[in-house]
Coordinates of N, CA and C and ligand atoms in Angstrom, one line a residue:
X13 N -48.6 -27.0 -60.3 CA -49.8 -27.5 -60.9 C -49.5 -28.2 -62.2
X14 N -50.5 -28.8 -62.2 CA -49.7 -29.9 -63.9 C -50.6 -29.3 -64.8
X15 N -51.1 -30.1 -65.9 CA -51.2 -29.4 -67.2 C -53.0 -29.7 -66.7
X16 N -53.3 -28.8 -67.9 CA -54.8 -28.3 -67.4 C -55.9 -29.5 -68.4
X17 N -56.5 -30.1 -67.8 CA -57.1 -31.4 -68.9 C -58.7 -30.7 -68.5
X18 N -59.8 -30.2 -68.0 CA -60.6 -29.6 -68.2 C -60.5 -27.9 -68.3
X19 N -60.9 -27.5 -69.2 CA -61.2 -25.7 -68.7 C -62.4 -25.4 -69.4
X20 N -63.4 -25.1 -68.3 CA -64.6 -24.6 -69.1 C -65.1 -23.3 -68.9
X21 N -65.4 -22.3 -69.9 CA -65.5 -21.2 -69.6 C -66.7 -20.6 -70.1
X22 N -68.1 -20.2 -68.9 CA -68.9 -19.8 -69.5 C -69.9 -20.9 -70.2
X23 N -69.9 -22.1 -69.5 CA -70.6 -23.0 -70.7 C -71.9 -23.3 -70.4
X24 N -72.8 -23.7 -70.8 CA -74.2 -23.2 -70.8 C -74.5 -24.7 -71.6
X25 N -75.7 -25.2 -71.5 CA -76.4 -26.4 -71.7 C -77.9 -26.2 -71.4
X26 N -78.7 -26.7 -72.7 CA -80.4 -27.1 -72.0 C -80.8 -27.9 -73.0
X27 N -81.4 -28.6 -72.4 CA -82.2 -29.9 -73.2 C -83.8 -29.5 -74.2
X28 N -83.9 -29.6 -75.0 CA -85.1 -29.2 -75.4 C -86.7 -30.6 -75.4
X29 N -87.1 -30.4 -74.8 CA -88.3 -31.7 -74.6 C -89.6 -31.0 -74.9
X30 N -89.4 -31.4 -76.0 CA -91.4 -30.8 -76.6 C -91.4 -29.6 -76.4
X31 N -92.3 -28.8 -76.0 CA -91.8 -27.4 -76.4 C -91.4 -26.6 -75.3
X32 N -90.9 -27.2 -74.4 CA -89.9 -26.7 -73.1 C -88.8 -27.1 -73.4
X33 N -88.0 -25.4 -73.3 CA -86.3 -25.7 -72.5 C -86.0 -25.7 -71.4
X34 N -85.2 -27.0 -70.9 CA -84.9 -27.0 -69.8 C -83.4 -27.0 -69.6
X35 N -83.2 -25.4 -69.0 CA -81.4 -24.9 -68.5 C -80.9 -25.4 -67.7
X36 N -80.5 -25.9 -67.8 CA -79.4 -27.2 -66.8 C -78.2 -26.3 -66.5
X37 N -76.8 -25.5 -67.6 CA -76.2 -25.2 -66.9 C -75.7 -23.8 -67.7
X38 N -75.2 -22.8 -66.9 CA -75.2 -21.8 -67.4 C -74.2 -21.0 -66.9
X39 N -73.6 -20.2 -67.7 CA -71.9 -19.8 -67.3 C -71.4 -20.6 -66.2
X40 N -70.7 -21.7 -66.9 CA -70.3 -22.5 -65.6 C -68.7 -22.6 -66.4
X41 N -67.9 -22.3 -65.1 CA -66.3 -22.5 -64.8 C -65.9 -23.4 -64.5
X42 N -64.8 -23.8 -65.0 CA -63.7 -24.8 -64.2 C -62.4 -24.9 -64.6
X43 N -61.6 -25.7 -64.0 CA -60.8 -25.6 -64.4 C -60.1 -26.7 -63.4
X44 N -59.6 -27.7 -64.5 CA -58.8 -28.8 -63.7 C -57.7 -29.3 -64.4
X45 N -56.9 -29.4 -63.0 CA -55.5 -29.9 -63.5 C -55.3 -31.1 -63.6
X46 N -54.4 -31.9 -64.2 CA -53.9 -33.1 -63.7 C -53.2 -33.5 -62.6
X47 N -53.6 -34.7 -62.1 CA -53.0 -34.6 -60.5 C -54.5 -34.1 -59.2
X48 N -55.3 -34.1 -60.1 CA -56.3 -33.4 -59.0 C -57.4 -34.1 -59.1
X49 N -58.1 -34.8 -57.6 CA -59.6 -35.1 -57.4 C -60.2 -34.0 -57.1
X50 N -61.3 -34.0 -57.8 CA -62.6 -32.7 -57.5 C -63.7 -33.7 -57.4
X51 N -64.5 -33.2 -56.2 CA -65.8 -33.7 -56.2 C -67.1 -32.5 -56.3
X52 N -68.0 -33.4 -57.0 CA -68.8 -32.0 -57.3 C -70.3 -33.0 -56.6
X53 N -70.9 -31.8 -55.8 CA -72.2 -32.2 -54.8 C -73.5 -31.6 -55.9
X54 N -74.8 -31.8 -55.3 CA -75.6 -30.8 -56.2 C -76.6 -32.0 -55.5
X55 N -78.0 -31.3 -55.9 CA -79.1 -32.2 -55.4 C -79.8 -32.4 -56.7
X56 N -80.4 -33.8 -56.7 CA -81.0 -34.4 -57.9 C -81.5 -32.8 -58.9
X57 N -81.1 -33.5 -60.2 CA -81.6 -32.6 -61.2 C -80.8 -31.7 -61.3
X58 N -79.9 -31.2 -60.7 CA -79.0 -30.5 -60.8 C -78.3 -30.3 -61.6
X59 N -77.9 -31.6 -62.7 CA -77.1 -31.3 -63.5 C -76.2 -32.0 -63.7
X60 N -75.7 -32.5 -62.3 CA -74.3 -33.4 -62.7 C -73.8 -34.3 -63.6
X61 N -74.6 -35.0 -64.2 CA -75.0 -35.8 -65.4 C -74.5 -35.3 -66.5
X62 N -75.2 -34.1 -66.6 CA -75.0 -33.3 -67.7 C -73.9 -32.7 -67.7
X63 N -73.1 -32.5 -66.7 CA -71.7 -32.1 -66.6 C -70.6 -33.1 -67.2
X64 N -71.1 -34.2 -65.9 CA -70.0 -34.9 -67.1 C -70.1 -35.1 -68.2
X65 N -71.5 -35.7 -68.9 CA -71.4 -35.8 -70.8 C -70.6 -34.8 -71.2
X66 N -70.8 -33.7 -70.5 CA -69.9 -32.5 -71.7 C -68.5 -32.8 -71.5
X67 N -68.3 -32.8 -70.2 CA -66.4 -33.1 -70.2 C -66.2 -34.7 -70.7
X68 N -67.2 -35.5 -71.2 CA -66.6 -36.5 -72.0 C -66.9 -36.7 -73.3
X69 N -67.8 -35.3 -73.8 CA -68.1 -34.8 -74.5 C -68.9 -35.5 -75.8
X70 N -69.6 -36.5 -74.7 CA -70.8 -37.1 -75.3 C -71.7 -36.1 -75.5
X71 N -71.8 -34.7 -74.8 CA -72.8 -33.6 -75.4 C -71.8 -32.8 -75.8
X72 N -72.5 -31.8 -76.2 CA -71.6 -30.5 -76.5 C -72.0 -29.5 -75.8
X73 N -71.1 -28.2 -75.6 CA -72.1 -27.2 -74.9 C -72.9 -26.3 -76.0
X74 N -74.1 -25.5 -75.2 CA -74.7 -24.4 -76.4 C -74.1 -23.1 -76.6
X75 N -73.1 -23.1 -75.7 CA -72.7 -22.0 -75.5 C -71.5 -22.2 -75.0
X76 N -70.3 -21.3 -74.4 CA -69.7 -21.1 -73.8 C -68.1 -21.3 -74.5
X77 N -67.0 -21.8 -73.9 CA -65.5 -22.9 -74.2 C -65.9 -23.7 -73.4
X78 N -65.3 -24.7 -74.0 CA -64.6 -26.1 -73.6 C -63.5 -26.6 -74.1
X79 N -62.4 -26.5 -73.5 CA -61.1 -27.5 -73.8 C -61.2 -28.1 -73.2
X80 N -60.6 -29.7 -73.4 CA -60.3 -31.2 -73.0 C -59.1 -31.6 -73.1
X81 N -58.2 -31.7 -72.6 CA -57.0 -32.0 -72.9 C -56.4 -31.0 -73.8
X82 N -56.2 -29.7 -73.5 CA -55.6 -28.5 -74.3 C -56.2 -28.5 -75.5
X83 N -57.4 -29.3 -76.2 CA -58.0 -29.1 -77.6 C -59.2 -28.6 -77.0
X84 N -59.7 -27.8 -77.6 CA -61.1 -27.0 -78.3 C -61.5 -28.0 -78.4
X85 N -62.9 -28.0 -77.7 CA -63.8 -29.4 -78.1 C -64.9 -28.7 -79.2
X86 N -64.9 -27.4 -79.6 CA -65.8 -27.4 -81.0 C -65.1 -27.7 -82.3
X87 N -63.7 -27.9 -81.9 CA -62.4 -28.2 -83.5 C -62.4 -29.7 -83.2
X88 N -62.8 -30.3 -82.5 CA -63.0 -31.7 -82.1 C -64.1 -32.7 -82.8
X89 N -64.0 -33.7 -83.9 CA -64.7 -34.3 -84.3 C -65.1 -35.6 -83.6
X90 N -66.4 -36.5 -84.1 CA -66.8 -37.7 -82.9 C -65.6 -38.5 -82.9
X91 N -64.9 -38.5 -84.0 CA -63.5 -39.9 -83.9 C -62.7 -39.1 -83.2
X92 N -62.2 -38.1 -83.2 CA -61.0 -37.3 -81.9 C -61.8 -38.1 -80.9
X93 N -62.9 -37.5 -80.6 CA -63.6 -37.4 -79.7 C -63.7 -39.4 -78.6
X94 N -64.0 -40.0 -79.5 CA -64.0 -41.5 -79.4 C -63.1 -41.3 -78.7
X95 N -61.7 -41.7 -79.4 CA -59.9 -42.0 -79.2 C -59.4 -41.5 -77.6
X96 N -60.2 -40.5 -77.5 CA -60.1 -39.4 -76.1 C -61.0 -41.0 -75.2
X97 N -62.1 -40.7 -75.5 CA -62.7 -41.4 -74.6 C -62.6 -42.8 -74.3
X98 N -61.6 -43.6 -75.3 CA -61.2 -45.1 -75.1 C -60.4 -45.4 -74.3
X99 N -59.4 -44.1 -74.2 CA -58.1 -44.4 -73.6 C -58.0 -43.2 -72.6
X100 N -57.9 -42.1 -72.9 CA -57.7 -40.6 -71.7 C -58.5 -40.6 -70.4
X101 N -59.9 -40.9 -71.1 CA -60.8 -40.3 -70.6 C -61.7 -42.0 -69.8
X102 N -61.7 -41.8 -68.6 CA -62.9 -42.8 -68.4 C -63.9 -42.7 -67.8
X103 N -65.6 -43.0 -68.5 CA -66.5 -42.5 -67.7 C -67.5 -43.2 -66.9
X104 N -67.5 -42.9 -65.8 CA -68.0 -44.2 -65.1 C -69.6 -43.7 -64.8
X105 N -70.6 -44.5 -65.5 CA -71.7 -43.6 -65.6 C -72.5 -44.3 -64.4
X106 N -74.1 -43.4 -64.2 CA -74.6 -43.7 -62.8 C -75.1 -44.8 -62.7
X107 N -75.8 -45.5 -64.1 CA -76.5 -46.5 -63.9 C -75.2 -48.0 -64.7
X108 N -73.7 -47.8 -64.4 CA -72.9 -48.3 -65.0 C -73.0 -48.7 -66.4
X109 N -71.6 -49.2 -66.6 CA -71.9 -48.9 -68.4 C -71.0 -50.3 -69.1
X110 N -71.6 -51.9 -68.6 CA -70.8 -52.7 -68.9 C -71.4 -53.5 -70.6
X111 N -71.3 -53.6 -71.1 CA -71.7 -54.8 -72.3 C -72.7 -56.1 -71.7
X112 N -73.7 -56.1 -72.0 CA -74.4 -57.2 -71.4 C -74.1 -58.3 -72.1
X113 N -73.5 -58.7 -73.0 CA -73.3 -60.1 -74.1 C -72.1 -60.8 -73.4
X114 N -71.2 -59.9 -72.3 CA -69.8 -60.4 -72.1 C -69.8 -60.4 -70.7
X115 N -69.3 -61.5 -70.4 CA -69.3 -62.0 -68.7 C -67.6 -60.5 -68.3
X116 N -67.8 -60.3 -67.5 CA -67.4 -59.7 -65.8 C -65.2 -59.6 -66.6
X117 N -65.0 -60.6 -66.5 CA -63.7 -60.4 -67.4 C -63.2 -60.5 -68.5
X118 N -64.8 -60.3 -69.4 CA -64.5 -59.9 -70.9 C -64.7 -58.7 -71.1
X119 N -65.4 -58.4 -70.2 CA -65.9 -56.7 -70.3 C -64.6 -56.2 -70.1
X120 N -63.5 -56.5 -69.1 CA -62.4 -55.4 -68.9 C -61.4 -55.8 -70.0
X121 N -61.4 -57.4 -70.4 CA -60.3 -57.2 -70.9 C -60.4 -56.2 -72.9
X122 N -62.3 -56.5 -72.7 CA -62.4 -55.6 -74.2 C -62.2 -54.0 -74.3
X123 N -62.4 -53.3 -72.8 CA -61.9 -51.7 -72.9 C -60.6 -52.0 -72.9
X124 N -60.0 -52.9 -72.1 CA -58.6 -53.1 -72.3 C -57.6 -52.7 -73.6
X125 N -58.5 -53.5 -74.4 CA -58.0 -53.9 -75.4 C -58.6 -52.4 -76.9
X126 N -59.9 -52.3 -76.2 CA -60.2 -50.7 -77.4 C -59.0 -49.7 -76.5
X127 N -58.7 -49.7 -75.4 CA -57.6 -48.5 -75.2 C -56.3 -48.6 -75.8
X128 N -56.0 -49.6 -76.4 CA -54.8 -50.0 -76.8 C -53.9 -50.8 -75.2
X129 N -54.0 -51.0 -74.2 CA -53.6 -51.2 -73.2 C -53.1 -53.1 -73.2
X130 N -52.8 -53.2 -74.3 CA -52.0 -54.6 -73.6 C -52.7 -55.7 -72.4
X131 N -51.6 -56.6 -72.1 CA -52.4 -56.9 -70.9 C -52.6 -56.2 -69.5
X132 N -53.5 -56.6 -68.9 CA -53.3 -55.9 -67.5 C -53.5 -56.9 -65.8
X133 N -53.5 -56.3 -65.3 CA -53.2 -56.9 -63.8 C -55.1 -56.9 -63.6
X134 N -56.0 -57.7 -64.7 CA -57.3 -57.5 -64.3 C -58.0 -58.0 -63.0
X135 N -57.4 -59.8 -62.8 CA -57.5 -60.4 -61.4 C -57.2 -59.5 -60.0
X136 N -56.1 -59.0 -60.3 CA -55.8 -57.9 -59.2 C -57.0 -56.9 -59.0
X137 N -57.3 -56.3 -59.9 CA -58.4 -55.5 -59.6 C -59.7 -56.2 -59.4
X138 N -59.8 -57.0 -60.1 CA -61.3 -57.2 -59.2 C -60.9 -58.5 -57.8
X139 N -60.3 -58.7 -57.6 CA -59.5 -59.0 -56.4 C -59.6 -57.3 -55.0
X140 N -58.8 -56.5 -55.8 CA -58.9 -55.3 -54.6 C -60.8 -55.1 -54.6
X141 N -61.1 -55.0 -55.3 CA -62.8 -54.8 -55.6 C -63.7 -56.0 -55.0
X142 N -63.5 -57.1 -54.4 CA -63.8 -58.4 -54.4 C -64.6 -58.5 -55.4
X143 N -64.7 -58.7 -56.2 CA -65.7 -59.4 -56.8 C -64.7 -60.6 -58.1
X144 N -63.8 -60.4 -57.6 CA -62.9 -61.7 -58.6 C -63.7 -63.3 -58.5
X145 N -64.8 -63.6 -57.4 CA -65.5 -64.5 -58.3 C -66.6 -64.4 -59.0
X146 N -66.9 -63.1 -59.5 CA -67.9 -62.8 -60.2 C -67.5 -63.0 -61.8
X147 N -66.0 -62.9 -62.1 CA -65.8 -62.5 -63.4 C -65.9 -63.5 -64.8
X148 N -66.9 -64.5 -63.9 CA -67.4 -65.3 -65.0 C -68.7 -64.8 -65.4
X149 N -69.5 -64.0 -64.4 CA -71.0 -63.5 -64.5 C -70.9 -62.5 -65.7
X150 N -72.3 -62.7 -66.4 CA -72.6 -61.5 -67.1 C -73.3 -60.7 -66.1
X151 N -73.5 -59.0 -66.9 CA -73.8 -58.3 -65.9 C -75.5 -58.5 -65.3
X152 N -76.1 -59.1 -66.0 CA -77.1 -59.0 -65.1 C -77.7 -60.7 -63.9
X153 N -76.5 -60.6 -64.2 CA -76.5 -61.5 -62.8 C -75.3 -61.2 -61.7
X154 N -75.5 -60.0 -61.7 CA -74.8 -59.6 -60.6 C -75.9 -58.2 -59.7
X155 N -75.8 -58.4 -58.5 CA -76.3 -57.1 -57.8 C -75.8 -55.7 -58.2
X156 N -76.6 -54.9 -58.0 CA -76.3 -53.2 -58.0 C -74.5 -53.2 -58.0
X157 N -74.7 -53.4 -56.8 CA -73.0 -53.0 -56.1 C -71.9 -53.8 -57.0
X158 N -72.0 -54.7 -57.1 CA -71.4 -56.1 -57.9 C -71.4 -55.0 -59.0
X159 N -72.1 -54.9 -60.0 CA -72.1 -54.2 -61.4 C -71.3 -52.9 -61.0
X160 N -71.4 -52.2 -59.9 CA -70.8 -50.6 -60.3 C -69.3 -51.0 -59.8
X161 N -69.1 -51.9 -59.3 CA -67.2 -52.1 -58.8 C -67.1 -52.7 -60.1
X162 N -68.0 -53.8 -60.4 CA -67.2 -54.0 -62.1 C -66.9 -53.1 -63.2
X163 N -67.7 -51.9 -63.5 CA -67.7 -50.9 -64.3 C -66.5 -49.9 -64.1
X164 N -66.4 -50.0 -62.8 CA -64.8 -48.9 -62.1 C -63.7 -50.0 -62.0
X165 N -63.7 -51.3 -62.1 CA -62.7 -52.3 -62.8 C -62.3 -51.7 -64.1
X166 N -63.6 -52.0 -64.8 CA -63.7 -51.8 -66.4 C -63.2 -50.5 -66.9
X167 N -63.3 -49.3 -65.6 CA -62.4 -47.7 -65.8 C -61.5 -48.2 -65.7
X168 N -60.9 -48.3 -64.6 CA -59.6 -48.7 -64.5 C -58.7 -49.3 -65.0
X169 N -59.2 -50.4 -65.6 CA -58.4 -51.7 -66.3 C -57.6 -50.6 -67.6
X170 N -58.8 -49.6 -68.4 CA -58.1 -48.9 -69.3 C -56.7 -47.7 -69.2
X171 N -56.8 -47.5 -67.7 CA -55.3 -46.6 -67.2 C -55.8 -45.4 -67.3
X172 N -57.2 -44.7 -67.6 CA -57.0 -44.0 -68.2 C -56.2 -42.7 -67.2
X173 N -56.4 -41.3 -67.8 CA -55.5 -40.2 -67.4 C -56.8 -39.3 -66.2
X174 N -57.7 -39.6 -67.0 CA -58.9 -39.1 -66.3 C -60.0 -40.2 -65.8
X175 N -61.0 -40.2 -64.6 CA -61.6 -40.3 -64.8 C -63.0 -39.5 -64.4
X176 N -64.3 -40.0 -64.9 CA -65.6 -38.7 -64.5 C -66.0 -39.9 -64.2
X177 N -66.5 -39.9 -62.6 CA -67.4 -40.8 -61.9 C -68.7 -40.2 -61.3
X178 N -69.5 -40.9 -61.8 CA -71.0 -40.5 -61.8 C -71.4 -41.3 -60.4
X179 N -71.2 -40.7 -59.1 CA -71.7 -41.7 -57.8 C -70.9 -42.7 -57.8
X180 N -69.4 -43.0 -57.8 CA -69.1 -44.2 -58.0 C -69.4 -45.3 -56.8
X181 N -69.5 -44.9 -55.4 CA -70.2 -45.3 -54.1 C -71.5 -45.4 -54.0
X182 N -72.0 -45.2 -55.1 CA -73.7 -44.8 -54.8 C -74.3 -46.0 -54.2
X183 N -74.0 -47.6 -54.8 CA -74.7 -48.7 -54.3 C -73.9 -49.5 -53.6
X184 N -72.8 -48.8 -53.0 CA -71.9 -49.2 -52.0 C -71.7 -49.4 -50.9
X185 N -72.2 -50.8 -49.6 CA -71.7 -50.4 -48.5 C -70.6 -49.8 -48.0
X186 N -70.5 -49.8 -46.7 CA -69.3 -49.1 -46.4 C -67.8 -49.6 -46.7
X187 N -67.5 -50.8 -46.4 CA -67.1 -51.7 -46.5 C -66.1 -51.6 -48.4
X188 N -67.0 -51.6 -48.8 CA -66.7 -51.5 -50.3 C -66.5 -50.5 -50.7
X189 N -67.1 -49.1 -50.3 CA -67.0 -47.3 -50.4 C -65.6 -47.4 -50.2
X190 N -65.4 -48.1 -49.3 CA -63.6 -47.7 -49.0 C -62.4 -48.0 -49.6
X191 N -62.9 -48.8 -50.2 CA -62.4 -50.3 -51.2 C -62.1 -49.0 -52.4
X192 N -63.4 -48.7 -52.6 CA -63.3 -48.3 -53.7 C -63.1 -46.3 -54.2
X193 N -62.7 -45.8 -52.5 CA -61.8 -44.7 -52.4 C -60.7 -45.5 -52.3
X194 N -60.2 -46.4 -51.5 CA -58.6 -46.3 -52.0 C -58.2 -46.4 -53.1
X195 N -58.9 -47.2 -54.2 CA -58.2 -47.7 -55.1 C -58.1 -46.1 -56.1
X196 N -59.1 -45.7 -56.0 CA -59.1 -43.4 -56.4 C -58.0 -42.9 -55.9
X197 N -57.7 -43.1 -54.8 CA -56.8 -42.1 -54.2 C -55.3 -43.0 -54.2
X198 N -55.3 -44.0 -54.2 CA -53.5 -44.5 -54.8 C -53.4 -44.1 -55.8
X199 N -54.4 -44.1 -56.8 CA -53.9 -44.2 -58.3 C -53.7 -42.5 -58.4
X200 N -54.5 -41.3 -57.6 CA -54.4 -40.1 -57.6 C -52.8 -39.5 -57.0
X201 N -52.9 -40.4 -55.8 CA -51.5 -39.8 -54.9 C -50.3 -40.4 -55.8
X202 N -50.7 -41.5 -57.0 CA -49.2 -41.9 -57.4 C -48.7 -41.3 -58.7
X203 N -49.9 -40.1 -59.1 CA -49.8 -39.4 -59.8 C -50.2 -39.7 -61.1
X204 N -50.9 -40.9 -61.3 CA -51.2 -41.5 -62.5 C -52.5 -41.2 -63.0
X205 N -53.6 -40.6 -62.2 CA -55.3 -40.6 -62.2 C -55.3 -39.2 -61.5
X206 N -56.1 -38.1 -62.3 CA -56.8 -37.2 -62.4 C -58.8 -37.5 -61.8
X207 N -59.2 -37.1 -61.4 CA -60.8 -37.7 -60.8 C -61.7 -36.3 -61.0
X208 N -62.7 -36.2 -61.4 CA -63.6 -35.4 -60.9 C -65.0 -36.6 -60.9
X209 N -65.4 -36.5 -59.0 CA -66.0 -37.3 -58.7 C -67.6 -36.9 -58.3
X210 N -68.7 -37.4 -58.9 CA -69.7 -37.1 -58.4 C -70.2 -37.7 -57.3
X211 N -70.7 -37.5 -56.1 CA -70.7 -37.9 -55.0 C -71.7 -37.4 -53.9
X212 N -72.4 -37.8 -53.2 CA -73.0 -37.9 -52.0 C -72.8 -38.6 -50.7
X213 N -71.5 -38.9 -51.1 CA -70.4 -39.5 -49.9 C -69.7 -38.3 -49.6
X214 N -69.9 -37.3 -48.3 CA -69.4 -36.8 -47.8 C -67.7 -37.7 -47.4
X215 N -67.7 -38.5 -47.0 CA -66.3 -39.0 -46.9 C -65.2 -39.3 -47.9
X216 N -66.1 -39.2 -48.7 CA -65.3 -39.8 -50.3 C -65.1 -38.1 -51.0
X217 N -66.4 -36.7 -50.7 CA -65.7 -35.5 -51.3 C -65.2 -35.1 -50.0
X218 N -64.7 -35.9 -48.9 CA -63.9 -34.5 -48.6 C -62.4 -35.0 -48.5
X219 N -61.9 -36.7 -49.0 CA -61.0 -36.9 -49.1 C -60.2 -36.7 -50.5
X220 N -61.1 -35.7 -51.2 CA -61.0 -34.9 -52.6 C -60.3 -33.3 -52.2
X221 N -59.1 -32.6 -53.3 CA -58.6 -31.8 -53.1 C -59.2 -30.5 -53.1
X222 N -60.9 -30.7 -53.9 CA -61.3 -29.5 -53.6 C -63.1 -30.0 -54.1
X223 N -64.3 -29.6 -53.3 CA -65.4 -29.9 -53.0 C -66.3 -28.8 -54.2
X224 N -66.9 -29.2 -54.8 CA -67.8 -27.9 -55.4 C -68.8 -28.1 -55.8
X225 N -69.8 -26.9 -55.5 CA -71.5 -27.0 -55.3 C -71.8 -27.2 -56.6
X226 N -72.8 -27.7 -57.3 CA -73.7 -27.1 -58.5 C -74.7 -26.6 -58.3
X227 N -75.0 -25.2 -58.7 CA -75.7 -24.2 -58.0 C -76.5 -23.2 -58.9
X228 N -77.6 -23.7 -59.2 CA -78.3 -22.6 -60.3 C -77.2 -23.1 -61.1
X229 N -77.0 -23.5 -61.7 CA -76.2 -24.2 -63.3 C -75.1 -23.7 -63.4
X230 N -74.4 -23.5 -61.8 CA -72.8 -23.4 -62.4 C -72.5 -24.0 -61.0
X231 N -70.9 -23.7 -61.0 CA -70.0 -24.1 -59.7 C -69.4 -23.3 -59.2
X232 N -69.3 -23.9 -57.6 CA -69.2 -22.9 -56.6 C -68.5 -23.9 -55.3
X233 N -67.5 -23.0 -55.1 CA -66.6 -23.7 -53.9 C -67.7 -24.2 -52.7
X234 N -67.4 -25.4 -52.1 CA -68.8 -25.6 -51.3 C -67.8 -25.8 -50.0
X235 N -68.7 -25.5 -49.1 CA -67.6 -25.3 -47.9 C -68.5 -26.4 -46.5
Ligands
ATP5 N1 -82.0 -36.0 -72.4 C1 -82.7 -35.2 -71.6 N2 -83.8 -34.5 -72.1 C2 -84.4 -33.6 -71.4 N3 -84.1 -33.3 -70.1 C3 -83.1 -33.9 -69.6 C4 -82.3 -34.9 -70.3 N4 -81.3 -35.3 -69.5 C5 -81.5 -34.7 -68.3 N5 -82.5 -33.8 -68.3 C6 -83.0 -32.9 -67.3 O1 -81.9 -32.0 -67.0 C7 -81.8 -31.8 -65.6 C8 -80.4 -32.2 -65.1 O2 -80.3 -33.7 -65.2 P1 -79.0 -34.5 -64.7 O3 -79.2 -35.9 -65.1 O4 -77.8 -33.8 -65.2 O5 -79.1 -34.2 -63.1 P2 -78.3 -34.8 -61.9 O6 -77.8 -33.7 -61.1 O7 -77.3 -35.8 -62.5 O8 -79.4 -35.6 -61.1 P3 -79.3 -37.0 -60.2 O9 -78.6 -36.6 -58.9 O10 -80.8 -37.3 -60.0 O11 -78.6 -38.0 -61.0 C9 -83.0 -32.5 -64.9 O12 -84.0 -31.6 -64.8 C10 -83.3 -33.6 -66.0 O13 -84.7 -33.9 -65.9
MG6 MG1 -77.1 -37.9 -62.3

């Protein structure tokens, strides 16, 4: 097993909206290595959302541990915190997460460039992605699907060590779901990308090393 880049022990989250708390997640475990895709299932509202913010630790938890990369994320300030998330960590959110002022291959080459990452092979990726004639478009002239391969370009392009994908298939025919599992699982099998994937693509969690429910606000092997 390789080195351990999530461990959460016990961690607990709730949102407070006017004068309701709403418990999202509560003694919840994990524990992931590098070298490993996890997919985590759950039905709307569940939480998943709120799982990843905390492992990219756009939230914090109310309770519990969290380490990220062997640091304590309560000894962890927003600039650690940033640095993690420019380069280690990439978060591919549900409703994607591109810069609207910057056409399709400005967007990657600017995470590119906040990761410290040099140049990269960006045509190539949005080539495997097809959408390499889109990379003049800004994002809202592109369809659903168009925008979410560009945003998992825009992960990718940064190298990162991890990434947290929020549905990364969600507005994906099939055709392009596959497109967009291989390019997860070469980068996983060549040992370079770590994944915990959120998903409703049975095909996409079960070509993951290990499946897990969100369930009453924690996780649970789903079988
Ligand atoms: N900022 C917020 N303030 C208050 N409540 C919130 C906030 N964000 C999420 N919630 C609530 O927390 C619960 C979990 O939300 P979350 O987005 O994590 O679910 P999810 O499993 O990702 O759902 P989906 O599958 O629909 O994306 C839901 O009941 C949601 O309404
Ligand atoms: Mg969600």
């Amino acid at each position: 097993m390789g080195q351990i880049l999530i461990q959460a022990e016990g961690v607990s989250k709730s949102y407070i909206s006017g004068r309701e708390t709403i418990r999202v997640l509560h003694g919840l475990n994990l524990t992931l290595h590098s070298g490993e895709a996890v997919a985590v299932v759950g039905p709307s509202g569940s939480g998943k959302s709120t799982l990843l913010n905390l492992f990219n630790g756009l939230l914090r938890p109310d309770s519990g541990r969290l380490q990220l990369f062997g640091a304590d994320l309560a000894s962890m300030n927003g600039r650690d915190l940033a640095a993690l998330r420019r380069s280690r960590i990439a978060t591919l959110f549900q409703d994607g997460n591109l810069i609207p002022t910057l056409n399709v291959a400005r967007n990657l080459a600017f995470r590119r460039h906040l990761a410290g990452r040099g140049d990269g092979d960006d045509e190539v990726l949005l080539e495997a992605l097809e959408i390499a004639a889109m990379a003049g478009r800004y994002p809202d002239q592109l369809s659903g699907g168009q925008r979410q391969r560009a945003a998992l370009a825009c992960a990718f392009a940064t190298a990162p060590e991890l990434i947290l994908a929020d549905e990364p298939t969600g507005s994906l025919d099939i055709h392009n779901a596959e497109r967009v599992m291989q390019l997860f699982f070469d980068r996983v099998q060549a040992g370079h990308l770590s994944a915990l994937i959120v998903t409703h693509n049975l095909q996409l969690a079960r070509r993951c090393d290990r499946v897990l429910e969100l369930v009453d606000g924690a996780l649970r092997t789903w079988h």
